[in-house]
């Protein structure tokens, strides 16, 4: 018999008799007990207490919700911070007394924020949104929710590691949150954390204790990502239902699988970079530091290090990271577009291969973030070539999304709107990527608002749109209720138009050379003409942020008061998560796990609107896509 | 699905998950050793001759892998008393490895190679410390597995856990051999 703390399933009784559907667990004295499990379903929730159900849950669906709600919390903080520093950029000398009230007058004497505080805001905005929201909030939520449900598994391969993954994430967030309130404030050296600024405590206020806490928090976060990713890959490759071959996986699962592989191979490199940085900061080593003279202190003891080394290590993670952010959105959007177009996804195999190509190229393009570091121009040209290659699989994906919608009888749900919006954003942001991928143009545009516009559109807002599409689409699976449609549409239109209003003008600012990360552009005569544009961007940012509050309200309202789900399969989708009960218990299916017979995109086939994956192939029927 | 099949699926998944974990640890050391390499190529590099303690510790960790291999074999053939002897020998060798690494660091410091000196020395300190952290993790897990498998009666599920533990242990051993050789080579 099993000695695991909890083990579902069937076991040989020692005496040879068969016991089915029991939970075996070992109590503190080491005695193994048996308890009736009612076939893995509903009873679980009633039997366990509040803490096991909602807090230290090992149910993948609950962990997914935990990731989502924590992600929403961080999105509000990260987005709120951007509104505060946009106030400084749009209205430089307008006093904001609430900043002093929240963070202490030290950071905003007379309501005008200090440059150090501005640096903290942009650093925390970037860190929180890239890692806590668009990595943990997006992958964490949908990998946990969808992987077991869509592949036909009772839970993750290791539910306990899965729970630990969430709690490491929570711990990372807690440390990051605390860092706002230490005397020297949070880290203020930008989310990329380049040395020597980040490696020498004395170099700025934001390089002090806040930077230590940032590194500790990120170490917890990396552990969380690795535990999560390991589980996702293992589950997808080992625990698929009968008949669910890799070629029958929904594209969401393919996307989450590739995302997890990217994370597993790139996050350890960031950990390596962070370890060396911690030693430079605290132990006096010189990995990233060479001879430095600090005014007021004198010559620093360091010698022989190289700060560019950090950039190589950082971007070896950093570039795959942007695909870690966008790939889950690819998957969600592909699924939502096909379901609401009532058509098979165009070119299923091409969609999978293009994601694999993007993932493979992700590891060979990192130096395109470093064109202005004095990189050898020949090396630069190799990275330009490899970077521009990414346009090919990206274009295939865009083409396939559009052809999926082509002449379709489209059903406009909020999820569908966000998916269409995603395609628009991905094109707009992707095209500027071609500009920036060319080193000759990048040297002009590097560290300007052009790059801010590019990555916010293509990975920031686009990934958020993927996340919104996913939340609107799978909300009924999470809570058994629907989100309000009208509020969803209002949320979509304000966010969609507003996001373009924020980021489109930044392209012009960037082309004119306005540098990013500057506290104030007022001292530069040539940038003063953009003052009006900056005000406009700030107002747009505030409007978009308020629209997100509407989303949060809709989310919370619909959790308790939303329209109840009555039909098992409200979107008439083919994937098997819609064959589970309306409020599935731990174990997902009451009876046996359904057998899968066909691919997930048999829409509009042979005169039928949709054919779920559980319907056997008819004699002589051929597969739809290839 | 038959009963043993579901258990087998679970066991396979655990083994697969372990391999993924090892892959990510390998990536961590790939990053650190490639930083070592790149930095060495940049010049101003102090080449450190490893102290004798590191040579001894290499022998010790190889020995511990051998005793672990025979411990697993003893358990497979249900020779529990031999298994007990060998698994605890492995554990003691693991502790000896950590002590020897510590003595190695002291020896380096005695010859004037300090953690905060030339990166040629700093890299060896930091990389070997990160490796020791993985050995310590291995020892904690080994202690848990050993206690469970020696005080409980013989059980086929134990062999699976011992197998997973052995894979991790051999991996950490191999990793040290790689690092040890890597530190000895003058690349530039």
PDB file of C-alpha atoms in Angstrom, chain A residues 169-425:
ATOM      1  CA  UNK A 169       4.484  32.688  -5.212  1.00  0.00           C
ATOM      2  CA  UNK A 170       2.525  34.075  -2.277  1.00  0.00           C
ATOM      3  CA  UNK A 171       5.716  34.356  -0.224  1.00  0.00           C
ATOM      4  CA  UNK A 172       7.461  36.129  -3.116  1.00  0.00           C
ATOM      5  CA  UNK A 173       4.582  38.597  -3.224  1.00  0.00           C
ATOM      6  CA  UNK A 174       4.644  39.098   0.528  1.00  0.00           C
ATOM      7  CA  UNK A 175       8.364  39.949   0.517  1.00  0.00           C
ATOM      8  CA  UNK A 176       7.885  42.294  -2.438  1.00  0.00           C
ATOM      9  CA  UNK A 177       4.971  43.982  -0.701  1.00  0.00           C
ATOM     10  CA  UNK A 178       6.957  44.458   2.505  1.00  0.00           C
ATOM     11  CA  UNK A 179       9.786  46.043   0.514  1.00  0.00           C
ATOM     12  CA  UNK A 180       7.591  49.099  -0.106  1.00  0.00           C
ATOM     13  CA  UNK A 181       7.635  49.865   3.582  1.00  0.00           C
ATOM     14  CA  UNK A 182      11.311  49.571   4.553  1.00  0.00           C
ATOM     15  CA  UNK A 183      12.996  52.917   5.313  1.00  0.00           C
ATOM     16  CA  UNK A 184      14.980  53.041   2.058  1.00  0.00           C
ATOM     17  CA  UNK A 185      11.923  52.033   0.050  1.00  0.00           C
ATOM     18  CA  UNK A 186      11.448  49.365  -2.585  1.00  0.00           C
ATOM     19  CA  UNK A 187      13.984  48.509  -5.263  1.00  0.00           C
ATOM     20  CA  UNK A 188      14.490  51.390  -7.682  1.00  0.00           C
ATOM     21  CA  UNK A 189      16.946  50.165 -10.263  1.00  0.00           C
ATOM     22  CA  UNK A 190      14.450  49.129 -12.973  1.00  0.00           C
ATOM     23  CA  UNK A 191      13.012  45.644 -13.338  1.00  0.00           C
ATOM     24  CA  UNK A 192      16.015  44.500 -15.409  1.00  0.00           C
ATOM     25  CA  UNK A 193      18.208  45.127 -12.352  1.00  0.00           C
ATOM     26  CA  UNK A 194      21.389  45.993 -14.229  1.00  0.00           C
ATOM     27  CA  UNK A 195      24.640  46.299 -12.293  1.00  0.00           C
ATOM     28  CA  UNK A 196      26.564  48.341 -11.304  1.00  0.00           C
ATOM     29  CA  UNK A 197      23.529  50.354 -10.114  1.00  0.00           C
ATOM     30  CA  UNK A 198      21.935  47.249  -8.590  1.00  0.00           C
ATOM     31  CA  UNK A 199      25.200  45.773  -7.316  1.00  0.00           C
ATOM     32  CA  UNK A 200      26.427  48.651  -5.167  1.00  0.00           C
ATOM     33  CA  UNK A 201      24.256  49.542  -2.218  1.00  0.00           C
ATOM     34  CA  UNK A 202      25.553  53.088  -2.054  1.00  0.00           C
ATOM     35  CA  UNK A 203      24.771  53.879  -5.688  1.00  0.00           C
ATOM     36  CA  UNK A 204      21.169  54.962  -5.107  1.00  0.00           C
ATOM     37  CA  UNK A 205      18.380  54.882  -2.547  1.00  0.00           C
ATOM     38  CA  UNK A 206      16.659  52.179  -4.564  1.00  0.00           C
ATOM     39  CA  UNK A 207      19.783  49.987  -4.396  1.00  0.00           C
ATOM     40  CA  UNK A 208      19.587  49.539  -0.632  1.00  0.00           C
ATOM     41  CA  UNK A 209      17.429  47.138   1.397  1.00  0.00           C
ATOM     42  CA  UNK A 210      14.652  47.231  -1.202  1.00  0.00           C
ATOM     43  CA  UNK A 211      16.991  45.650  -3.734  1.00  0.00           C
ATOM     44  CA  UNK A 212      17.901  42.864  -1.276  1.00  0.00           C
ATOM     45  CA  UNK A 213      14.245  42.115  -0.729  1.00  0.00           C
ATOM     46  CA  UNK A 214      13.651  42.195  -4.486  1.00  0.00           C
ATOM     47  CA  UNK A 215      16.320  39.516  -4.956  1.00  0.00           C
ATOM     48  CA  UNK A 216      14.898  37.382  -2.148  1.00  0.00           C
ATOM     49  CA  UNK A 217      11.399  37.756  -3.545  1.00  0.00           C
ATOM     50  CA  UNK A 218      12.508  36.846  -7.052  1.00  0.00           C
ATOM     51  CA  UNK A 219      14.307  33.762  -5.732  1.00  0.00           C
ATOM     52  CA  UNK A 220      11.047  32.557  -4.179  1.00  0.00           C
ATOM     53  CA  UNK A 221       9.283  33.401  -7.411  1.00  0.00           C
ATOM     54  CA  UNK A 222      11.748  31.348  -9.457  1.00  0.00           C
ATOM     55  CA  UNK A 223      11.232  28.357  -7.150  1.00  0.00           C
ATOM     56  CA  UNK A 224       7.474  28.773  -7.588  1.00  0.00           C
ATOM     57  CA  UNK A 225       7.769  28.891 -11.376  1.00  0.00           C
ATOM     58  CA  UNK A 226      10.014  25.849 -11.482  1.00  0.00           C
ATOM     59  CA  UNK A 227       7.735  23.760  -9.251  1.00  0.00           C
ATOM     60  CA  UNK A 228       4.728  24.812 -11.303  1.00  0.00           C
ATOM     61  CA  UNK A 229       6.374  24.248 -14.671  1.00  0.00           C
ATOM     62  CA  UNK A 230       7.727  20.862 -13.692  1.00  0.00           C
ATOM     63  CA  UNK A 231       4.244  19.775 -12.703  1.00  0.00           C
ATOM     64  CA  UNK A 232       2.565  21.116 -15.833  1.00  0.00           C
ATOM     65  CA  UNK A 233       4.963  19.333 -18.194  1.00  0.00           C
ATOM     66  CA  UNK A 234       4.834  16.067 -16.264  1.00  0.00           C
ATOM     67  CA  UNK A 235       1.055  16.152 -16.142  1.00  0.00           C
ATOM     68  CA  UNK A 236       0.581  16.879 -19.833  1.00  0.00           C
ATOM     69  CA  UNK A 237       3.044  14.243 -20.964  1.00  0.00           C
ATOM     70  CA  UNK A 238       2.048  11.493 -18.531  1.00  0.00           C
ATOM     71  CA  UNK A 239      -1.544  11.810 -17.392  1.00  0.00           C
ATOM     72  CA  UNK A 240      -3.612  12.326 -20.542  1.00  0.00           C
ATOM     73  CA  UNK A 241      -6.931  10.530 -20.821  1.00  0.00           C
ATOM     74  CA  UNK A 242      -7.347   7.477 -22.990  1.00  0.00           C
ATOM     75  CA  UNK A 243      -7.295   8.513 -26.639  1.00  0.00           C
ATOM     76  CA  UNK A 244      -5.911  11.984 -25.949  1.00  0.00           C
ATOM     77  CA  UNK A 245      -2.870  11.815 -28.199  1.00  0.00           C
ATOM     78  CA  UNK A 246      -0.617  14.840 -28.492  1.00  0.00           C
ATOM     79  CA  UNK A 247      -2.197  15.640 -31.865  1.00  0.00           C
ATOM     80  CA  UNK A 248      -5.627  15.847 -30.193  1.00  0.00           C
ATOM     81  CA  UNK A 249      -4.575  18.316 -27.498  1.00  0.00           C
ATOM     82  CA  UNK A 250      -6.336  21.680 -27.501  1.00  0.00           C
ATOM     83  CA  UNK A 251      -3.985  24.512 -28.469  1.00  0.00           C
ATOM     84  CA  UNK A 252      -4.276  25.940 -24.953  1.00  0.00           C
ATOM     85  CA  UNK A 253      -2.510  22.857 -23.639  1.00  0.00           C
ATOM     86  CA  UNK A 254       0.178  22.985 -26.310  1.00  0.00           C
ATOM     87  CA  UNK A 255       0.783  26.634 -25.467  1.00  0.00           C
ATOM     88  CA  UNK A 256       0.966  25.943 -21.726  1.00  0.00           C
ATOM     89  CA  UNK A 257       3.295  22.985 -22.312  1.00  0.00           C
ATOM     90  CA  UNK A 258       5.706  25.050 -24.399  1.00  0.00           C
ATOM     91  CA  UNK A 259       5.493  27.900 -21.885  1.00  0.00           C
ATOM     92  CA  UNK A 260       6.415  25.554 -19.056  1.00  0.00           C
ATOM     93  CA  UNK A 261       9.383  24.162 -20.988  1.00  0.00           C
ATOM     94  CA  UNK A 262      10.638  27.693 -21.653  1.00  0.00           C
ATOM     95  CA  UNK A 263      10.313  28.575 -17.974  1.00  0.00           C
ATOM     96  CA  UNK A 264      12.036  25.422 -16.799  1.00  0.00           C
ATOM     97  CA  UNK A 265      15.054  26.086 -18.988  1.00  0.00           C
ATOM     98  CA  UNK A 266      15.337  29.853 -18.563  1.00  0.00           C
ATOM     99  CA  UNK A 267      14.411  30.661 -14.947  1.00  0.00           C
ATOM    100  CA  UNK A 268      17.410  28.748 -13.513  1.00  0.00           C
ATOM    101  CA  UNK A 269      19.646  31.075 -15.527  1.00  0.00           C
ATOM    102  CA  UNK A 270      18.039  34.095 -13.866  1.00  0.00           C
ATOM    103  CA  UNK A 271      18.593  32.385 -10.527  1.00  0.00           C
ATOM    104  CA  UNK A 272      22.271  31.998 -11.426  1.00  0.00           C
ATOM    105  CA  UNK A 273      22.480  35.689 -12.335  1.00  0.00           C
ATOM    106  CA  UNK A 274      20.727  36.628  -9.087  1.00  0.00           C
ATOM    107  CA  UNK A 275      23.073  34.473  -6.967  1.00  0.00           C
ATOM    108  CA  UNK A 276      26.140  36.178  -8.429  1.00  0.00           C
ATOM    109  CA  UNK A 277      24.483  39.567  -7.909  1.00  0.00           C
ATOM    110  CA  UNK A 278      23.726  38.781  -4.259  1.00  0.00           C
ATOM    111  CA  UNK A 279      27.379  37.897  -3.695  1.00  0.00           C
ATOM    112  CA  UNK A 280      28.483  41.136  -5.353  1.00  0.00           C
ATOM    113  CA  UNK A 281      26.102  43.109  -3.164  1.00  0.00           C
ATOM    114  CA  UNK A 282      26.760  41.431   0.145  1.00  0.00           C
ATOM    115  CA  UNK A 283      30.052  39.534   0.041  1.00  0.00           C
ATOM    116  CA  UNK A 284      32.316  41.945  -1.808  1.00  0.00           C
ATOM    117  CA  UNK A 285      32.887  39.757  -4.856  1.00  0.00           C
ATOM    118  CA  UNK A 286      33.498  41.324  -8.291  1.00  0.00           C
ATOM    119  CA  UNK A 287      31.503  39.282 -10.757  1.00  0.00           C
ATOM    120  CA  UNK A 288      29.811  42.279 -12.314  1.00  0.00           C
ATOM    121  CA  UNK A 289      31.895  45.111 -10.907  1.00  0.00           C
ATOM    122  CA  UNK A 290      35.111  46.619 -12.136  1.00  0.00           C
ATOM    123  CA  UNK A 291      37.051  49.616 -10.771  1.00  0.00           C
ATOM    124  CA  UNK A 292      34.447  52.183  -9.773  1.00  0.00           C
ATOM    125  CA  UNK A 293      34.957  55.576  -8.190  1.00  0.00           C
ATOM    126  CA  UNK A 294      31.968  56.798  -6.201  1.00  0.00           C
ATOM    127  CA  UNK A 295      31.748  60.459  -5.364  1.00  0.00           C
ATOM    128  CA  UNK A 296      31.669  60.928  -1.606  1.00  0.00           C
ATOM    129  CA  UNK A 297      32.981  57.423  -0.977  1.00  0.00           C
ATOM    130  CA  UNK A 298      36.061  57.081  -3.122  1.00  0.00           C
ATOM    131  CA  UNK A 299      37.368  54.068  -4.993  1.00  0.00           C
ATOM    132  CA  UNK A 300      35.311  50.927  -4.512  1.00  0.00           C
ATOM    133  CA  UNK A 301      37.264  47.740  -3.671  1.00  0.00           C
ATOM    134  CA  UNK A 302      35.904  45.815  -6.640  1.00  0.00           C
ATOM    135  CA  UNK A 303      38.077  44.829  -9.557  1.00  0.00           C
ATOM    136  CA  UNK A 304      37.914  42.701 -12.671  1.00  0.00           C
ATOM    137  CA  UNK A 305      34.177  42.132 -13.076  1.00  0.00           C
ATOM    138  CA  UNK A 306      31.992  42.800 -16.076  1.00  0.00           C
ATOM    139  CA  UNK A 307      28.478  44.269 -15.878  1.00  0.00           C
ATOM    140  CA  UNK A 308      27.669  43.079 -19.412  1.00  0.00           C
ATOM    141  CA  UNK A 309      27.966  39.511 -18.133  1.00  0.00           C
ATOM    142  CA  UNK A 310      24.831  40.157 -16.092  1.00  0.00           C
ATOM    143  CA  UNK A 311      22.984  41.408 -19.145  1.00  0.00           C
ATOM    144  CA  UNK A 312      23.792  38.207 -21.029  1.00  0.00           C
ATOM    145  CA  UNK A 313      22.529  36.058 -18.173  1.00  0.00           C
ATOM    146  CA  UNK A 314      19.500  38.249 -17.559  1.00  0.00           C
ATOM    147  CA  UNK A 315      18.354  38.337 -21.169  1.00  0.00           C
ATOM    148  CA  UNK A 316      18.944  34.639 -21.604  1.00  0.00           C
ATOM    149  CA  UNK A 317      15.969  34.420 -19.272  1.00  0.00           C
ATOM    150  CA  UNK A 318      14.490  37.744 -20.265  1.00  0.00           C
ATOM    151  CA  UNK A 319      13.776  36.956 -23.858  1.00  0.00           C
ATOM    152  CA  UNK A 320      12.166  33.550 -23.298  1.00  0.00           C
ATOM    153  CA  UNK A 321      10.263  35.326 -20.524  1.00  0.00           C
ATOM    154  CA  UNK A 322       8.396  37.479 -23.032  1.00  0.00           C
ATOM    155  CA  UNK A 323       7.222  34.291 -24.735  1.00  0.00           C
ATOM    156  CA  UNK A 324       6.346  32.813 -21.348  1.00  0.00           C
ATOM    157  CA  UNK A 325       4.047  35.816 -21.072  1.00  0.00           C
ATOM    158  CA  UNK A 326       2.542  35.694 -24.549  1.00  0.00           C
ATOM    159  CA  UNK A 327       2.305  31.956 -25.345  1.00  0.00           C
ATOM    160  CA  UNK A 328      -0.522  31.165 -22.902  1.00  0.00           C
ATOM    161  CA  UNK A 329      -2.415  34.040 -24.500  1.00  0.00           C
ATOM    162  CA  UNK A 330      -1.778  32.475 -27.933  1.00  0.00           C
ATOM    163  CA  UNK A 331      -3.337  29.262 -26.693  1.00  0.00           C
ATOM    164  CA  UNK A 332      -6.338  30.861 -25.026  1.00  0.00           C
ATOM    165  CA  UNK A 333      -7.063  33.069 -28.016  1.00  0.00           C
ATOM    166  CA  UNK A 334      -6.789  30.168 -30.472  1.00  0.00           C
ATOM    167  CA  UNK A 335      -9.319  28.205 -28.455  1.00  0.00           C
ATOM    168  CA  UNK A 336     -11.739  31.093 -27.951  1.00  0.00           C
ATOM    169  CA  UNK A 337     -11.553  32.171 -31.604  1.00  0.00           C
ATOM    170  CA  UNK A 338     -12.328  28.675 -32.883  1.00  0.00           C
ATOM    171  CA  UNK A 339     -15.201  28.116 -30.437  1.00  0.00           C
ATOM    172  CA  UNK A 340     -16.857  31.445 -31.194  1.00  0.00           C
ATOM    173  CA  UNK A 341     -16.224  31.327 -34.932  1.00  0.00           C
ATOM    174  CA  UNK A 342     -17.855  27.886 -35.009  1.00  0.00           C
ATOM    175  CA  UNK A 343     -15.052  26.869 -37.334  1.00  0.00           C
ATOM    176  CA  UNK A 344     -12.003  24.650 -36.877  1.00  0.00           C
ATOM    177  CA  UNK A 345      -8.827  26.518 -36.103  1.00  0.00           C
ATOM    178  CA  UNK A 346      -7.088  27.112 -39.406  1.00  0.00           C
ATOM    179  CA  UNK A 347      -3.963  24.954 -39.616  1.00  0.00           C
ATOM    180  CA  UNK A 348      -3.816  23.198 -36.224  1.00  0.00           C
ATOM    181  CA  UNK A 349      -0.460  21.634 -37.012  1.00  0.00           C
ATOM    182  CA  UNK A 350       0.968  24.939 -38.263  1.00  0.00           C
ATOM    183  CA  UNK A 351      -0.193  26.563 -35.024  1.00  0.00           C
ATOM    184  CA  UNK A 352       1.676  23.977 -32.938  1.00  0.00           C
ATOM    185  CA  UNK A 353       4.794  24.065 -35.101  1.00  0.00           C
ATOM    186  CA  UNK A 354       4.906  27.862 -35.112  1.00  0.00           C
ATOM    187  CA  UNK A 355       4.725  27.926 -31.305  1.00  0.00           C
ATOM    188  CA  UNK A 356       7.557  25.387 -31.153  1.00  0.00           C
ATOM    189  CA  UNK A 357       9.574  27.483 -33.607  1.00  0.00           C
ATOM    190  CA  UNK A 358       9.018  30.626 -31.558  1.00  0.00           C
ATOM    191  CA  UNK A 359      10.051  28.774 -28.408  1.00  0.00           C
ATOM    192  CA  UNK A 360      13.204  27.385 -29.998  1.00  0.00           C
ATOM    193  CA  UNK A 361      14.214  30.772 -31.429  1.00  0.00           C
ATOM    194  CA  UNK A 362      13.561  32.378 -28.032  1.00  0.00           C
ATOM    195  CA  UNK A 363      16.869  30.979 -26.765  1.00  0.00           C
ATOM    196  CA  UNK A 364      18.966  32.426 -29.603  1.00  0.00           C
ATOM    197  CA  UNK A 365      17.927  36.056 -29.728  1.00  0.00           C
ATOM    198  CA  UNK A 366      18.734  37.426 -26.290  1.00  0.00           C
ATOM    199  CA  UNK A 367      21.474  39.783 -27.468  1.00  0.00           C
ATOM    200  CA  UNK A 368      18.985  41.870 -29.461  1.00  0.00           C
ATOM    201  CA  UNK A 369      18.333  43.561 -26.117  1.00  0.00           C
ATOM    202  CA  UNK A 370      22.011  44.490 -26.028  1.00  0.00           C
ATOM    203  CA  UNK A 371      22.751  46.132 -29.378  1.00  0.00           C
ATOM    204  CA  UNK A 372      24.053  49.268 -27.658  1.00  0.00           C
ATOM    205  CA  UNK A 373      26.366  47.518 -25.174  1.00  0.00           C
ATOM    206  CA  UNK A 374      29.308  47.617 -27.554  1.00  0.00           C
ATOM    207  CA  UNK A 375      28.448  44.236 -28.997  1.00  0.00           C
ATOM    208  CA  UNK A 376      30.603  43.197 -31.931  1.00  0.00           C
ATOM    209  CA  UNK A 377      28.649  44.292 -35.058  1.00  0.00           C
ATOM    210  CA  UNK A 378      29.069  40.858 -36.624  1.00  0.00           C
ATOM    211  CA  UNK A 379      27.546  39.187 -33.575  1.00  0.00           C
ATOM    212  CA  UNK A 380      24.833  41.818 -33.758  1.00  0.00           C
ATOM    213  CA  UNK A 381      24.042  40.916 -37.352  1.00  0.00           C
ATOM    214  CA  UNK A 382      23.617  37.243 -36.395  1.00  0.00           C
ATOM    215  CA  UNK A 383      21.165  38.234 -33.689  1.00  0.00           C
ATOM    216  CA  UNK A 384      19.323  40.519 -36.115  1.00  0.00           C
ATOM    217  CA  UNK A 385      18.901  37.610 -38.513  1.00  0.00           C
ATOM    218  CA  UNK A 386      17.674  35.211 -35.834  1.00  0.00           C
ATOM    219  CA  UNK A 387      15.354  37.855 -34.411  1.00  0.00           C
ATOM    220  CA  UNK A 388      13.757  38.613 -37.750  1.00  0.00           C
ATOM    221  CA  UNK A 389      13.199  34.878 -38.287  1.00  0.00           C
ATOM    222  CA  UNK A 390      10.616  35.055 -35.478  1.00  0.00           C
ATOM    223  CA  UNK A 391       8.460  37.118 -37.823  1.00  0.00           C
ATOM    224  CA  UNK A 392       7.766  33.959 -39.848  1.00  0.00           C
ATOM    225  CA  UNK A 393       6.060  31.808 -37.198  1.00  0.00           C
ATOM    226  CA  UNK A 394       4.384  34.929 -35.772  1.00  0.00           C
ATOM    227  CA  UNK A 395       2.946  35.797 -39.175  1.00  0.00           C
ATOM    228  CA  UNK A 396       1.721  32.222 -39.605  1.00  0.00           C
ATOM    229  CA  UNK A 397      -0.160  32.510 -36.339  1.00  0.00           C
ATOM    230  CA  UNK A 398      -1.746  35.843 -37.225  1.00  0.00           C
ATOM    231  CA  UNK A 399      -2.707  34.557 -40.668  1.00  0.00           C
ATOM    232  CA  UNK A 400      -4.298  31.462 -39.124  1.00  0.00           C
ATOM    233  CA  UNK A 401      -6.269  33.431 -36.550  1.00  0.00           C
ATOM    234  CA  UNK A 402      -7.649  35.698 -39.240  1.00  0.00           C
ATOM    235  CA  UNK A 403      -8.466  32.812 -41.572  1.00  0.00           C
ATOM    236  CA  UNK A 404     -10.200  31.041 -38.696  1.00  0.00           C
ATOM    237  CA  UNK A 405     -12.552  34.036 -38.444  1.00  0.00           C
ATOM    238  CA  UNK A 406     -12.796  34.436 -42.221  1.00  0.00           C
ATOM    239  CA  UNK A 407     -16.434  34.087 -43.370  1.00  0.00           C
ATOM    240  CA  UNK A 408     -17.349  32.621 -39.998  1.00  0.00           C
ATOM    241  CA  UNK A 409     -20.687  33.092 -38.311  1.00  0.00           C
ATOM    242  CA  UNK A 410     -19.021  34.844 -35.393  1.00  0.00           C
ATOM    243  CA  UNK A 411     -20.623  34.766 -31.956  1.00  0.00           C
ATOM    244  CA  UNK A 412     -19.639  37.961 -30.159  1.00  0.00           C
ATOM    245  CA  UNK A 413     -19.025  37.258 -26.496  1.00  0.00           C
ATOM    246  CA  UNK A 414     -16.722  39.375 -24.311  1.00  0.00           C
ATOM    247  CA  UNK A 415     -14.152  36.569 -24.552  1.00  0.00           C
ATOM    248  CA  UNK A 416     -14.362  36.701 -28.354  1.00  0.00           C
ATOM    249  CA  UNK A 417     -14.014  40.479 -28.381  1.00  0.00           C
ATOM    250  CA  UNK A 418     -10.876  40.278 -26.299  1.00  0.00           C
ATOM    251  CA  UNK A 419      -9.482  37.576 -28.584  1.00  0.00           C
ATOM    252  CA  UNK A 420     -10.066  39.701 -31.691  1.00  0.00           C
ATOM    253  CA  UNK A 421      -8.541  42.639 -29.815  1.00  0.00           C
ATOM    254  CA  UNK A 422      -5.565  40.441 -29.007  1.00  0.00           C
ATOM    255  CA  UNK A 423      -4.964  39.743 -32.698  1.00  0.00           C
ATOM    256  CA  UNK A 424      -5.107  43.479 -33.435  1.00  0.00           C
ATOM    257  CA  UNK A 425      -2.638  44.297 -30.673  1.00  0.00           C
TER     258      UNK A 425
END
